[in-house]
mmCIF file of C-alpha atoms in Angstrom:
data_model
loop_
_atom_site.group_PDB
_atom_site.id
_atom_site.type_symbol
_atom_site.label_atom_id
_atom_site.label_comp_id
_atom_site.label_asym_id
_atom_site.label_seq_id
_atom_site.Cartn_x
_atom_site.Cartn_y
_atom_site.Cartn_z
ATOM 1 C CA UNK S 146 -20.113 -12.931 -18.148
ATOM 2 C CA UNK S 147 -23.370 -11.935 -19.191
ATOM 3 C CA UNK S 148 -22.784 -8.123 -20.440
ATOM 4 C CA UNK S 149 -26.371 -7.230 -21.407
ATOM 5 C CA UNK S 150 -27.032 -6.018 -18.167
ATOM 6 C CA UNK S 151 -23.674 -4.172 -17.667
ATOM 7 C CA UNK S 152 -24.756 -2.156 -20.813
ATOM 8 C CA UNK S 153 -27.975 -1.752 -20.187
ATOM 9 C CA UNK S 154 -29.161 1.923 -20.788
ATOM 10 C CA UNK S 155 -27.482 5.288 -22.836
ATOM 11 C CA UNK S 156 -23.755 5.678 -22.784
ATOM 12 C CA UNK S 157 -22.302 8.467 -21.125
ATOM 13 C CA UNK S 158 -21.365 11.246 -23.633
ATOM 14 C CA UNK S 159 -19.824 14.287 -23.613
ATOM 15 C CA UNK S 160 -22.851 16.345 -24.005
ATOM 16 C CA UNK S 161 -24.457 14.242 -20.834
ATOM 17 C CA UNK S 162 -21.715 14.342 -18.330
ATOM 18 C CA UNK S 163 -20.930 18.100 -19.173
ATOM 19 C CA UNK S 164 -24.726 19.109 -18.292
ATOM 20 C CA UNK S 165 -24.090 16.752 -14.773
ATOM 21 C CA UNK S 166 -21.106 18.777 -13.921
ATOM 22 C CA UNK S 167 -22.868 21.562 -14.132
ATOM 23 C CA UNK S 168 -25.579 20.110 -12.450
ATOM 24 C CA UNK S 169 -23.206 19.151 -9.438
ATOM 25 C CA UNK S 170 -21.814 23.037 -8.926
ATOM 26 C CA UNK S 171 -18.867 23.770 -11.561
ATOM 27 C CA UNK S 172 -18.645 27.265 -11.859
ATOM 28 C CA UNK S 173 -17.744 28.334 -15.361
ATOM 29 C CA UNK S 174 -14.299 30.571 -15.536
ATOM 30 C CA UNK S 175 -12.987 28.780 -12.422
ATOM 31 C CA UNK S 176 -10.016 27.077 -11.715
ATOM 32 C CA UNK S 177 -11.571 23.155 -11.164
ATOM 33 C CA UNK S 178 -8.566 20.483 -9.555
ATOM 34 C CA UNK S 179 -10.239 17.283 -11.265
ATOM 35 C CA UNK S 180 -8.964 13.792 -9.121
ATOM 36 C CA UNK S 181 -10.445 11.071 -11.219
ATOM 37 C CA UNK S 182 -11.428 7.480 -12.135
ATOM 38 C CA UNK S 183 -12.526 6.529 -15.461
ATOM 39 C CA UNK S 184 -13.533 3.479 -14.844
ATOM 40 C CA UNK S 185 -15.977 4.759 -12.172
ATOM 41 C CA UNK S 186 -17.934 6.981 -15.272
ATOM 42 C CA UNK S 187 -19.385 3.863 -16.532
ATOM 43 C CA UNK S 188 -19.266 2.949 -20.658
ATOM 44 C CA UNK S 189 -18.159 7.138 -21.845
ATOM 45 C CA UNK S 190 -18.434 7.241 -25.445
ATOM 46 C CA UNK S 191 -15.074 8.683 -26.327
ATOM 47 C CA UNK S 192 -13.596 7.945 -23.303
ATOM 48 C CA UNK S 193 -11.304 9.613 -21.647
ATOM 49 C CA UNK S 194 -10.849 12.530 -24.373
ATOM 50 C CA UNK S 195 -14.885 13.040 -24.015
ATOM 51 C CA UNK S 196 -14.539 13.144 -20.350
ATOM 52 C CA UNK S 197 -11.299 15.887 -20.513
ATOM 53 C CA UNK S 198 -14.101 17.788 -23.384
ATOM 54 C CA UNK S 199 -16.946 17.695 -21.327
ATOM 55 C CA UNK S 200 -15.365 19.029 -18.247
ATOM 56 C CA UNK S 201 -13.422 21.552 -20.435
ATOM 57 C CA UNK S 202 -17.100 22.399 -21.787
ATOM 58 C CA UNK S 203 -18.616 22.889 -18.081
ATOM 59 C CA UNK S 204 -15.170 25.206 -17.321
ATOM 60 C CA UNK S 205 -16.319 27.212 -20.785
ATOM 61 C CA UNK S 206 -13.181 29.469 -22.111
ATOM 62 C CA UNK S 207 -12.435 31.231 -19.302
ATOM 63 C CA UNK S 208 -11.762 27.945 -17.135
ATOM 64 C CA UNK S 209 -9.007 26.245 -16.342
ATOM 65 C CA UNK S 210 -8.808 22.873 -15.740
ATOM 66 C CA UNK S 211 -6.028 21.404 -13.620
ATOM 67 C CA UNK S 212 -5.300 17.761 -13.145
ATOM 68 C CA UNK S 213 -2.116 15.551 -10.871
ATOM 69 C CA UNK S 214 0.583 14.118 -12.960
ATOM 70 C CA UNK S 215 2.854 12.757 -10.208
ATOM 71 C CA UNK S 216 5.337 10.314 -10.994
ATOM 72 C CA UNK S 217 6.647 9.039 -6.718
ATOM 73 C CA UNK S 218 8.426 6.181 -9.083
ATOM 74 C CA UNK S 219 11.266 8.614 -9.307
ATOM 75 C CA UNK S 220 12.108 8.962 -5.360
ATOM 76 C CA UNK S 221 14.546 7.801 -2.653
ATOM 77 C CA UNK S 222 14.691 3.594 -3.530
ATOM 78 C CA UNK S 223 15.263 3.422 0.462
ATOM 79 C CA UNK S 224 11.682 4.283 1.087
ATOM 80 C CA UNK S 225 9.750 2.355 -0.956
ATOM 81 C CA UNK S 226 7.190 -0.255 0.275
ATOM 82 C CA UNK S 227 4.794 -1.745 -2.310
ATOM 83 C CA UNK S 228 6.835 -3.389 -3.053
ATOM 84 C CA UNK S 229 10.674 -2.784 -1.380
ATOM 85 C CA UNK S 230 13.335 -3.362 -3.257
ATOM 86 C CA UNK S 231 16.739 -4.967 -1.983
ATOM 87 C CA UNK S 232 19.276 -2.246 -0.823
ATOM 88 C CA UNK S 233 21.825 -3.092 -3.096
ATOM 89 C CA UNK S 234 19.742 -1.883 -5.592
ATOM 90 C CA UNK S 235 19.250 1.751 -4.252
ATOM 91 C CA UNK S 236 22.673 3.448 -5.418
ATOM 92 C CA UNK S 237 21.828 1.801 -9.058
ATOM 93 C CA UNK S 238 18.303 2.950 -8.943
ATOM 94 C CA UNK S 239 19.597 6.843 -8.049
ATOM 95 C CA UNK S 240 22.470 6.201 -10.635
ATOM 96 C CA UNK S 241 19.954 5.352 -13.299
ATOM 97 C CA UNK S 242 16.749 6.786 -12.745
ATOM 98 C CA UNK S 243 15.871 8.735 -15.671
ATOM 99 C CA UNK S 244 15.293 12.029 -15.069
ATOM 100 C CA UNK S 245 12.380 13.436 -14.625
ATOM 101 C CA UNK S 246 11.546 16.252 -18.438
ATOM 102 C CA UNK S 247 7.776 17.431 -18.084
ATOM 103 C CA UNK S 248 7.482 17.232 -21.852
ATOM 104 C CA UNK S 249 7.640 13.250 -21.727
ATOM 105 C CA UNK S 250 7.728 11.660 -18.313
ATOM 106 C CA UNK S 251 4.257 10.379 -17.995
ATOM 107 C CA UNK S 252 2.514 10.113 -14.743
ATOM 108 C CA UNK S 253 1.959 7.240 -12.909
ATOM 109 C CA UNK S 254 -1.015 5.870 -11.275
ATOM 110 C CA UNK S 255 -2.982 9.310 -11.773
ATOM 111 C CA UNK S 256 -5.599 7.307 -14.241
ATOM 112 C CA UNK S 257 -6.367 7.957 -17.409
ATOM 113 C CA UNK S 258 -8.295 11.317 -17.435
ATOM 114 C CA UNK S 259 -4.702 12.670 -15.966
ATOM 115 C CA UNK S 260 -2.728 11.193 -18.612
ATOM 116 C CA UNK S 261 -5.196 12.871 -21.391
ATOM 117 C CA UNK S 262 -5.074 15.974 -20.106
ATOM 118 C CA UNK S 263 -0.978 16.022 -19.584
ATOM 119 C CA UNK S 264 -0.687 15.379 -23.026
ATOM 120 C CA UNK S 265 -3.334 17.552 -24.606
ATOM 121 C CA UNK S 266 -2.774 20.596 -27.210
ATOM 122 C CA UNK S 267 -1.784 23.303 -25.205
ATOM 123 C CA UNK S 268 -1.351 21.845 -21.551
ATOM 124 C CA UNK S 269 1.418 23.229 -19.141
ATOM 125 C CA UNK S 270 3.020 21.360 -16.261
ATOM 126 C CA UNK S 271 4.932 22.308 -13.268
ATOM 127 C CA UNK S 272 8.423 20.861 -12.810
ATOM 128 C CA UNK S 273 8.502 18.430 -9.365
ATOM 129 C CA UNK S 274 10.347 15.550 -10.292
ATOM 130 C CA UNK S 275 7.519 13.768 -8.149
ATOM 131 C CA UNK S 276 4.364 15.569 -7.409
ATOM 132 C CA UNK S 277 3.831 17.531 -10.795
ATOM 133 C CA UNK S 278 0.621 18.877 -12.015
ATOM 134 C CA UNK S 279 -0.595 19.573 -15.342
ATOM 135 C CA UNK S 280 -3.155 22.567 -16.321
ATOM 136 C CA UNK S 281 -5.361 23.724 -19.359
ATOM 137 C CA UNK S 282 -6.639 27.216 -19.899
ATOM 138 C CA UNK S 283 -6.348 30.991 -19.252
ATOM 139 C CA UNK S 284 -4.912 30.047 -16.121
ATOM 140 C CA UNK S 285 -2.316 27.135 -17.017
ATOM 141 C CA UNK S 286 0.941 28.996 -16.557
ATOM 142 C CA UNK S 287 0.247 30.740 -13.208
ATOM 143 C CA UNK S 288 -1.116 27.250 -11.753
ATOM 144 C CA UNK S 289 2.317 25.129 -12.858
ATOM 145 C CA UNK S 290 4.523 27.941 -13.092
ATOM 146 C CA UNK S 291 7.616 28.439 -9.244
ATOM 147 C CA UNK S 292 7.293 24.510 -8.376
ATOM 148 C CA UNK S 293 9.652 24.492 -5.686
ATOM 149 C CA UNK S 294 11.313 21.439 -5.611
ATOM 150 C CA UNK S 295 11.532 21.399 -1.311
ATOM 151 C CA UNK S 296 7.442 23.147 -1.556
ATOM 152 C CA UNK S 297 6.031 19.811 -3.174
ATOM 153 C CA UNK S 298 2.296 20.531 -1.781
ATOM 154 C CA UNK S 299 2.944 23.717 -0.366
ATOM 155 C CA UNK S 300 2.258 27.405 -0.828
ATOM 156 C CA UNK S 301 4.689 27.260 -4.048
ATOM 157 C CA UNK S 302 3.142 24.551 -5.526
ATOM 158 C CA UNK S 303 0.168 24.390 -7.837
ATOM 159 C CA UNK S 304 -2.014 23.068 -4.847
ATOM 160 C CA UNK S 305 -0.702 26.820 -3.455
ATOM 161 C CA UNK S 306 -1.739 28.384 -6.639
ATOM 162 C CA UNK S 307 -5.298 26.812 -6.870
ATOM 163 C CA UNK S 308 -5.743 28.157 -3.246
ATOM 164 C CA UNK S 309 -4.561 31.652 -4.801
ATOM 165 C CA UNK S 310 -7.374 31.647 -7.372
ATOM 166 C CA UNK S 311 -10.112 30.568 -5.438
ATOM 167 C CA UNK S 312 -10.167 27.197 -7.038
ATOM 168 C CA UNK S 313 -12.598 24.012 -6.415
ATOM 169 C CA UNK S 314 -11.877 20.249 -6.150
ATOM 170 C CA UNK S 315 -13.486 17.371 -8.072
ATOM 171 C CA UNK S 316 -13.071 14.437 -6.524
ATOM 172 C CA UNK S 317 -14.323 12.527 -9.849
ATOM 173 C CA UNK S 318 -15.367 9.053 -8.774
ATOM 174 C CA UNK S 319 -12.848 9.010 -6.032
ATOM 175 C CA UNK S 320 -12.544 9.496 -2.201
ATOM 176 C CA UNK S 321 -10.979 11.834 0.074
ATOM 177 C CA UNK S 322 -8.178 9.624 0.375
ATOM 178 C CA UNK S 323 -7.299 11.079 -3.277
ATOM 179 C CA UNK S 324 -7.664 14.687 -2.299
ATOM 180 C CA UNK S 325 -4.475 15.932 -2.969
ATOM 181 C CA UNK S 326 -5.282 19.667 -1.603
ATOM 182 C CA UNK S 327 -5.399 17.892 1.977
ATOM 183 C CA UNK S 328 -1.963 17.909 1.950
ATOM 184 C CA UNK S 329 -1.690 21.463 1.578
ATOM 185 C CA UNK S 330 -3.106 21.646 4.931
ATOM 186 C CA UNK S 331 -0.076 19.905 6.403
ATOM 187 C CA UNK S 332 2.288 22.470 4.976
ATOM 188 C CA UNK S 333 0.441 25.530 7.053
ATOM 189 C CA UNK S 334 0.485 23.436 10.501
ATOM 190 C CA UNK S 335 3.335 24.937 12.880
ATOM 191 C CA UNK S 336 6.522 22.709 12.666
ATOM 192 C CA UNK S 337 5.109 19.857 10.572
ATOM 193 C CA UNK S 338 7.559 16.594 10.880
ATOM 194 C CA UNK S 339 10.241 16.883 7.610
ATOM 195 C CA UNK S 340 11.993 14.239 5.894
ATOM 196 C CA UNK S 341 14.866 13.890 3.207
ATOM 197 C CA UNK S 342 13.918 13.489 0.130
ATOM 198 C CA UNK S 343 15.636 12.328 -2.952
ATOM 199 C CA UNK S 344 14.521 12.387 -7.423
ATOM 200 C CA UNK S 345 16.712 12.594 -10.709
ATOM 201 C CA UNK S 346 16.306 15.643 -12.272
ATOM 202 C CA UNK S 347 17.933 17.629 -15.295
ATOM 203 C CA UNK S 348 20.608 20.062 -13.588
ATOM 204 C CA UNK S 349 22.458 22.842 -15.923
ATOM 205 C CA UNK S 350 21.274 20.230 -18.508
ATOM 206 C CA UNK S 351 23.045 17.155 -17.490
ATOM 207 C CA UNK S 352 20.757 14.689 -15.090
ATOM 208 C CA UNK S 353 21.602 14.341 -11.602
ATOM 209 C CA UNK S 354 20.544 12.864 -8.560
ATOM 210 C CA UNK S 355 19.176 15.610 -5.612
ATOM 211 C CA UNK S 356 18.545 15.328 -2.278
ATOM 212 C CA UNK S 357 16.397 17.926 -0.225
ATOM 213 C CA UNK S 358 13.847 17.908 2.710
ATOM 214 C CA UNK S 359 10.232 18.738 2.795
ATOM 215 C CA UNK S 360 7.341 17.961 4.872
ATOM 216 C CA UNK S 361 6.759 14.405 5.797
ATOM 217 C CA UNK S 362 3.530 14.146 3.747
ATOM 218 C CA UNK S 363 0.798 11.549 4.610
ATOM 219 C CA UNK S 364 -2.728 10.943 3.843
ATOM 220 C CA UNK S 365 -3.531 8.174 6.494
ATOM 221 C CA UNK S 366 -5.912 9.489 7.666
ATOM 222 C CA UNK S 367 -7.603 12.037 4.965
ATOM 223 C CA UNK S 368 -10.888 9.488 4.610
ATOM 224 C CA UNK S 369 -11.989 10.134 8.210
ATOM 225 C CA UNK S 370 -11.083 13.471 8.194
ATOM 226 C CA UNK S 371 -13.362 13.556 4.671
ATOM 227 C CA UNK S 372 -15.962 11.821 6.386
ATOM 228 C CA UNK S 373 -15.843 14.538 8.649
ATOM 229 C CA UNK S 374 -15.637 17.567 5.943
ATOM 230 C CA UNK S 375 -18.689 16.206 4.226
ATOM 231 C CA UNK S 376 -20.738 16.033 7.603
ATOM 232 C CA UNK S 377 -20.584 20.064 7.351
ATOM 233 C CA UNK S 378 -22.878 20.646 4.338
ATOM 234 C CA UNK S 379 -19.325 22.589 2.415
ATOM 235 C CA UNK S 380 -19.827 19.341 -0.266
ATOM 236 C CA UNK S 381 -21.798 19.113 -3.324
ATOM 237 C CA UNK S 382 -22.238 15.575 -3.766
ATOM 238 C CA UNK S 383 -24.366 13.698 -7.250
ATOM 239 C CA UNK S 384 -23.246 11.705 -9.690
ATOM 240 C CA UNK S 385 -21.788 12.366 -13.271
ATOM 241 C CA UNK S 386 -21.628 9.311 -15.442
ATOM 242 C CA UNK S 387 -21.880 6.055 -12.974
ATOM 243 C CA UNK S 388 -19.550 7.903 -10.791
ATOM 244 C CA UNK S 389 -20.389 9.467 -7.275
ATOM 245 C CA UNK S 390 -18.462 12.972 -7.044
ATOM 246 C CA UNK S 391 -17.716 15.234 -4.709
ATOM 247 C CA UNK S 392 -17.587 19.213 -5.616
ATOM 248 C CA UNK S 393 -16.305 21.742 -3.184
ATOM 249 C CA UNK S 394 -14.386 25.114 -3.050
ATOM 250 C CA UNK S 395 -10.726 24.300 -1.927
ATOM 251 C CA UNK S 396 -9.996 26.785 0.639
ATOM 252 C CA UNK S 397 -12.825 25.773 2.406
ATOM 253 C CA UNK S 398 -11.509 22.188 2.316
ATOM 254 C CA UNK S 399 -7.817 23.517 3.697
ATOM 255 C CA UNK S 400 -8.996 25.048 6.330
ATOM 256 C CA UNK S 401 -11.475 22.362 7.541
ATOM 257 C CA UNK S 402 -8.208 20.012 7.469
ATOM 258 C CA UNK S 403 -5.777 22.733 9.541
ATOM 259 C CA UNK S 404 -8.248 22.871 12.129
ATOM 260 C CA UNK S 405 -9.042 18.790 11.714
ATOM 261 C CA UNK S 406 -4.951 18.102 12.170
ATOM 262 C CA UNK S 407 -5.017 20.135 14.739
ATOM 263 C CA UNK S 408 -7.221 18.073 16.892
ATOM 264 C CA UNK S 409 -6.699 14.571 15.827
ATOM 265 C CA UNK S 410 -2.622 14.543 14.859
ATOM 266 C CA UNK S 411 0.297 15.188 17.128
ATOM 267 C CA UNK S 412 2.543 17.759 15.895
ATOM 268 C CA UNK S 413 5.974 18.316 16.415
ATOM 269 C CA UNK S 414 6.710 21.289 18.890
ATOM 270 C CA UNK S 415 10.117 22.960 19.082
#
């Protein structure tokens, strides 16, 4: 492979991507939802601790950055598709399943900038077995803190809290389809379908398996619906690093995708 051209050009640094996030719209002292791909920055140097600094730098002190650190490995072994796994395997999967602790279980397929940012000085996460977040700044606690564990993207949930504070989403080198605040939509549609959910947790200190229903999540359909969002002018759009971003203020986002569901999905009516 002939890398010369791959490196062609400056690296990305933390000084450079921090001045193109502010470029793009981030508001210093907000609360910014980041949704990222490192790989799609291009060669950072630092990686992704200079990416968490720079966007910590465009967020200045009174900022507070807030990132997904879901772990769906630790769910129902009966529902699981890429791959399945045989069913006599699900009663030793919800036997054994370590339980989900917020202080070590580390996310899984949230990408690297998540991962940093779970495990950096001072960072707070909620407590969802499956759908936990992870927050830095003023803000932190009020963001992770009341996880419900039948609210996972609901009003109780850190998506709920973002909406609260009048938060924005980054979608940092990634599409629609990773816009996580979408599903927050679903939760404020009348009668949204449920299902029975299942995750090892600690209970009274001693882990346990728990089953409880929640809304029947899905995100199908959330790059046409993006498509659509970004047709109405509500979306910054540039690049920082390599990567093409999307900026935009959440609640506007919600409400686009209550009124989008409400057209385009059948819901379920008592």
């Amino acid at each position: 492979m002939d890398t010369t051209t791959e490196l062609a050009g400056s690296p990305w640094t933390r000084g450079s991507l921090a001045a193109e996030l502010a470029a793009l719209g981030v508001r210093p002292g907000s609360v910014l939802l980041v949704h990222s791909s490192l790989k799609s920055l291009g060669w950072v140097c630092g990686g992704p601790v200079a990416v968490v600094q720079a966007l910590l730098d465009a967020l200045g002190p009174d900022g507070t950055l807030v990132v997904p650190t879901h772990t769906p490995d630790n769910s129902d072994p009966a529902a699981w598709q890429h791959p399945p796994v045989p069913e006599s395997w699900w009663p030793v999967i919800r036997e054994h399943m370590p339980a989900f602790d917020p202080a070590v279980t580390p996310s899984r397929w949230m990408g690297l900038i998540s991962e940093t940012v779970r495990t950096w000085p001072g960072a707070r996460r909620s407590a969802h077995p499956q759908v936990s977040f992870a927050a830095l700044g003023p803000a932190a606690e009020e963001v992770v803190a009341g996880h419900r564990l039948d609210d996972m993207l609901g009003e109780s949930s850190p998506l709920g809290a973002v909406s609260r504070l009048d938060g924005d989403v980054l979608l940092l080198g990634v599409g629609h389809d990773s816009n996580t605040s979408l599903h927050l939509a679903e939760y404020r549609l009348p009668a949204p379908p449920r299902l029975r959910q299942g995750a090892a947790i600690f209970e009274d200190g001693r882990r346990a398996w728990v089953w409880w229903e929640d809304v029947d999540i899905s995100e199908h359909d959330f790059e046409r619906l993006g498509e659509d969002f970004d047709d109405t002018g509500a979306v910054a759009m540039g690049p920082v690093g390599a990567a093409a971003c999307r900026l935009m203020r959440q609640h506007a986002a919600v409400d686009f995708a209550v009124g989008w569901f409400s057209k385009h999905r059948q819901t379920v009516t008592e």
